[in-house]
């Protein structure tokens, strides 16, 4: 049993040269949204779900990206609906959302 | 095989009220040190080791903390020597450093 059952890291990095990056795609606001939803659903606790910001995860061209550990499942997402699906399917039910999954 | 064999997240959070936090313990500088060492050793690549900053990992009183995924092993550390040991033992040789390990 890991400290957090699902530990989610959002890349919120802003590249300075204007090239593709997760921050451009509203990743900080969407991270806030998922963090709020996990709190509303009482999932945010030890043994539960933790949502964190991270620095550049170095998959910029595939972004915006997040990764769920210890599962080591990477996702891209566009909007709150995508995050809702990751929340209900993966973080609650433990089922990987294949349509949003990035390759290992 | 996960995208990164070992993906390390350093809490570098600064608490505003002056209470115990990882930033107080020089976590940002020590993260930079480990990041530089992994590059010098050519470990920093896909399939290798990635060092990232993270927001608050919510283990403030046990800090400074870092976590290695997908292993889900948490550590505390004091200085570069501790990080060197985590690097050579865990990140290179795959052996957990029990003396620095935090409980799950």
Short mmCIF file of C-alpha atoms in Angstrom, two decimals:
data_model
loop_
_atom_site.label_atom_id
_atom_site.label_comp_id
_atom_site.label_asym_id
_atom_site.label_seq_id
_atom_site.Cartn_x
_atom_site.Cartn_y
_atom_site.Cartn_z
CA UNK A 1 0.00 0.00 0.00
CA UNK A 2 1.62 3.27 -1.10
CA UNK A 3 1.30 6.50 0.88
CA UNK A 4 -1.12 7.82 -1.75
CA UNK A 5 -3.15 5.26 -3.67
CA UNK A 6 -3.00 7.51 -6.71
CA UNK A 7 -0.50 10.37 -6.82
CA UNK A 8 -1.14 12.66 -9.77
CA UNK A 9 1.39 15.13 -11.15
CA UNK A 10 0.40 17.85 -13.60
CA UNK A 11 3.08 19.45 -15.68
CA UNK A 12 2.44 23.18 -15.41
CA UNK A 13 5.69 24.27 -16.97
CA UNK A 14 5.90 27.47 -18.99
CA UNK A 15 8.53 27.43 -21.73
CA UNK A 16 10.08 30.79 -22.26
CA UNK A 17 10.62 30.53 -26.02
CA UNK A 18 6.93 30.31 -26.89
CA UNK A 19 7.13 26.68 -28.07
CA UNK A 20 4.50 24.09 -27.14
CA UNK A 21 4.19 23.66 -23.36
CA UNK A 22 1.62 22.47 -20.85
CA UNK A 23 1.10 25.92 -19.30
CA UNK A 24 -0.18 27.22 -22.65
CA UNK A 25 -3.01 24.71 -22.47
CA UNK A 26 -4.40 25.93 -19.15
CA UNK A 27 -2.81 23.14 -17.12
CA UNK A 28 -2.66 25.15 -13.87
CA UNK A 29 -6.36 25.93 -13.92
CA UNK A 30 -7.25 22.36 -14.82
CA UNK A 31 -5.02 21.05 -12.05
CA UNK A 32 -6.91 23.31 -9.64
CA UNK A 33 -10.17 21.90 -10.94
CA UNK A 34 -9.16 18.27 -10.36
CA UNK A 35 -7.71 19.12 -6.95
CA UNK A 36 -11.00 20.73 -5.95
CA UNK A 37 -13.03 17.78 -7.24
CA UNK A 38 -10.95 15.26 -5.25
CA UNK A 39 -11.56 17.32 -2.12
CA UNK A 40 -15.29 17.58 -2.79
CA UNK A 41 -15.43 13.81 -3.17
CA UNK A 42 -13.35 13.28 0.01
CA UNK A 43 -10.70 11.41 -1.95
CA UNK A 44 -7.86 13.74 -0.97
CA UNK A 45 -6.16 12.02 1.94
CA UNK A 46 -3.37 9.66 2.91
CA UNK A 47 -4.17 6.36 1.28
CA UNK A 48 -6.32 8.26 -1.20
CA UNK A 49 -5.61 10.66 -4.03
CA UNK A 50 -3.10 13.51 -4.12
CA UNK A 51 -2.98 16.09 -6.90
CA UNK A 52 0.31 17.95 -7.35
CA UNK A 53 1.94 20.44 -9.61
CA UNK A 54 5.25 19.40 -11.11
CA UNK A 55 7.91 21.09 -13.14
CA UNK A 56 8.50 20.12 -16.77
CA UNK A 57 7.86 16.40 -17.30
CA UNK A 58 9.64 16.61 -20.65
CA UNK A 59 6.79 15.42 -22.85
CA UNK A 60 5.99 18.92 -24.07
CA UNK A 61 4.90 18.03 -27.60
CA UNK A 62 2.37 15.53 -26.27
CA UNK A 63 0.97 17.95 -23.72
CA UNK A 64 -0.71 18.95 -21.71
CA UNK A 65 0.32 15.88 -19.75
CA UNK A 66 -0.22 14.39 -16.32
CA UNK A 67 1.05 11.18 -14.80
CA UNK A 68 -0.59 8.92 -12.24
CA UNK A 69 1.74 7.07 -9.90
CA UNK A 70 2.54 4.46 -8.69
CA UNK A 71 0.53 3.19 -11.68
CA UNK A 72 2.91 5.04 -14.06
CA UNK A 73 0.06 5.85 -16.43
CA UNK A 74 0.45 9.01 -18.50
CA UNK A 75 -2.44 11.01 -19.90
CA UNK A 76 -3.13 13.97 -22.05
CA UNK A 77 -6.33 15.95 -21.59
CA UNK A 78 -8.14 18.91 -23.05
CA UNK A 79 -10.78 20.05 -20.61
CA UNK A 80 -12.68 19.39 -17.38
CA UNK A 81 -14.63 16.57 -19.03
CA UNK A 82 -11.43 14.67 -19.72
CA UNK A 83 -10.35 15.14 -16.10
CA UNK A 84 -13.77 14.04 -14.86
CA UNK A 85 -13.34 10.83 -16.83
CA UNK A 86 -9.84 10.24 -15.42
CA UNK A 87 -11.25 10.92 -11.96
CA UNK A 88 -14.24 8.62 -12.06
CA UNK A 89 -12.64 5.88 -14.13
CA UNK A 90 -9.02 5.75 -13.04
CA UNK A 91 -8.78 7.48 -9.66
CA UNK A 92 -12.01 6.05 -8.27
CA UNK A 93 -12.62 2.82 -10.17
CA UNK A 94 -9.02 1.94 -11.03
CA UNK A 95 -9.69 1.57 -14.76
CA UNK A 96 -7.22 3.16 -17.18
CA UNK A 97 -8.81 5.61 -19.65
CA UNK A 98 -7.30 4.27 -22.86
CA UNK A 99 -8.56 7.06 -25.13
CA UNK A 100 -6.48 9.65 -23.23
CA UNK A 101 -3.48 7.47 -22.44
CA UNK A 102 -0.02 8.32 -23.73
CA UNK A 103 2.50 5.61 -24.67
CA UNK A 104 4.97 4.40 -22.05
CA UNK B 1 8.68 -0.57 -18.47
CA UNK B 2 7.63 2.89 -17.31
CA UNK B 3 8.47 6.06 -19.24
CA UNK B 4 11.07 6.91 -16.59
CA UNK B 5 12.64 4.02 -14.72
CA UNK B 6 12.86 6.23 -11.64
CA UNK B 7 10.89 9.46 -11.49
CA UNK B 8 11.89 11.56 -8.49
CA UNK B 9 9.80 14.39 -7.09
CA UNK B 10 11.23 16.88 -4.60
CA UNK B 11 8.86 18.86 -2.47
CA UNK B 12 10.10 22.44 -2.69
CA UNK B 13 7.07 24.03 -1.11
CA UNK B 14 7.40 27.20 0.97
CA UNK B 15 4.79 27.54 3.70
CA UNK B 16 3.79 31.13 4.27
CA UNK B 17 3.23 30.91 8.02
CA UNK B 18 6.83 30.03 8.90
CA UNK B 19 6.03 26.48 10.01
CA UNK B 20 8.20 23.50 9.03
CA UNK B 21 8.42 23.08 5.29
CA UNK B 22 10.77 21.53 2.75
CA UNK B 23 11.87 24.86 1.24
CA UNK B 24 13.33 25.87 4.62
CA UNK B 25 15.72 22.95 4.38
CA UNK B 26 17.30 23.96 1.10
CA UNK B 27 15.27 21.52 -0.98
CA UNK B 28 15.45 23.57 -4.20
CA UNK B 29 19.25 23.71 -4.15
CA UNK B 30 19.52 20.04 -3.30
CA UNK B 31 17.10 19.16 -6.11
CA UNK B 32 19.35 21.12 -8.47
CA UNK B 33 22.33 19.16 -7.20
CA UNK B 34 20.72 15.76 -7.84
CA UNK B 35 19.45 16.89 -11.23
CA UNK B 36 22.94 17.95 -12.21
CA UNK B 37 24.45 14.67 -10.98
CA UNK B 38 21.99 12.57 -12.98
CA UNK B 39 22.94 14.55 -16.09
CA UNK B 40 26.65 14.17 -15.42
CA UNK B 41 26.15 10.42 -15.10
CA UNK B 42 24.04 10.32 -18.29
CA UNK B 43 21.11 8.87 -16.36
CA UNK B 44 18.71 11.65 -17.29
CA UNK B 45 16.73 10.30 -20.23
CA UNK B 46 13.59 8.44 -21.23
CA UNK B 47 13.85 5.02 -19.64
CA UNK B 48 16.28 6.50 -17.14
CA UNK B 49 15.97 8.94 -14.27
CA UNK B 50 13.97 12.16 -14.15
CA UNK B 51 14.27 14.69 -11.33
CA UNK B 52 11.35 17.07 -10.83
CA UNK B 53 10.14 19.74 -8.53
CA UNK B 54 6.71 19.24 -7.04
CA UNK B 55 4.37 21.32 -4.99
CA UNK B 56 3.61 20.41 -1.38
CA UNK B 57 3.62 16.63 -0.92
CA UNK B 58 1.89 17.06 2.46
CA UNK B 59 4.51 15.40 4.62
CA UNK B 60 5.87 18.71 5.91
CA UNK B 61 6.80 17.58 9.42
CA UNK B 62 8.89 14.72 8.05
CA UNK B 63 10.67 16.93 5.54
CA UNK B 64 12.50 17.65 3.52
CA UNK B 65 10.98 14.83 1.51
CA UNK B 66 11.26 13.33 -1.92
CA UNK B 67 9.48 10.39 -3.48
CA UNK B 68 10.72 7.94 -6.09
CA UNK B 69 8.10 6.52 -8.46
CA UNK B 70 6.90 4.10 -9.68
CA UNK B 71 8.66 2.47 -6.72
CA UNK B 72 6.62 4.67 -4.32
CA UNK B 73 9.56 4.94 -1.94
CA UNK B 74 9.70 8.09 0.19
CA UNK B 75 12.89 9.55 1.60
CA UNK B 76 14.05 12.33 3.80
CA UNK B 77 17.54 13.76 3.37
CA UNK B 78 19.81 16.36 4.86
CA UNK B 79 22.60 17.08 2.43
CA UNK B 80 24.37 16.16 -0.79
CA UNK B 81 25.83 13.03 0.80
CA UNK B 82 22.36 11.67 1.46
CA UNK B 83 21.38 12.38 -2.14
CA UNK B 84 24.57 10.73 -3.41
CA UNK B 85 23.61 7.62 -1.50
CA UNK B 86 20.07 7.65 -2.91
CA UNK B 87 21.57 8.14 -6.36
CA UNK B 88 24.15 5.37 -6.29
CA UNK B 89 22.10 2.90 -4.26
CA UNK B 90 18.51 3.39 -5.36
CA UNK B 91 18.56 5.19 -8.70
CA UNK B 92 21.51 3.27 -10.12
CA UNK B 93 21.59 -0.05 -8.28
CA UNK B 94 17.89 -0.35 -7.41
CA UNK B 95 18.48 -0.87 -3.69
CA UNK B 96 16.32 1.07 -1.24
CA UNK B 97 18.27 3.19 1.27
CA UNK B 98 16.55 2.07 4.44
CA UNK B 99 18.25 4.58 6.77
CA UNK B 100 16.63 7.50 4.89
CA UNK B 101 13.33 5.85 4.08
CA UNK B 102 10.04 7.24 5.39
CA UNK B 103 7.11 4.97 6.30
CA UNK B 104 4.47 4.24 3.67
#
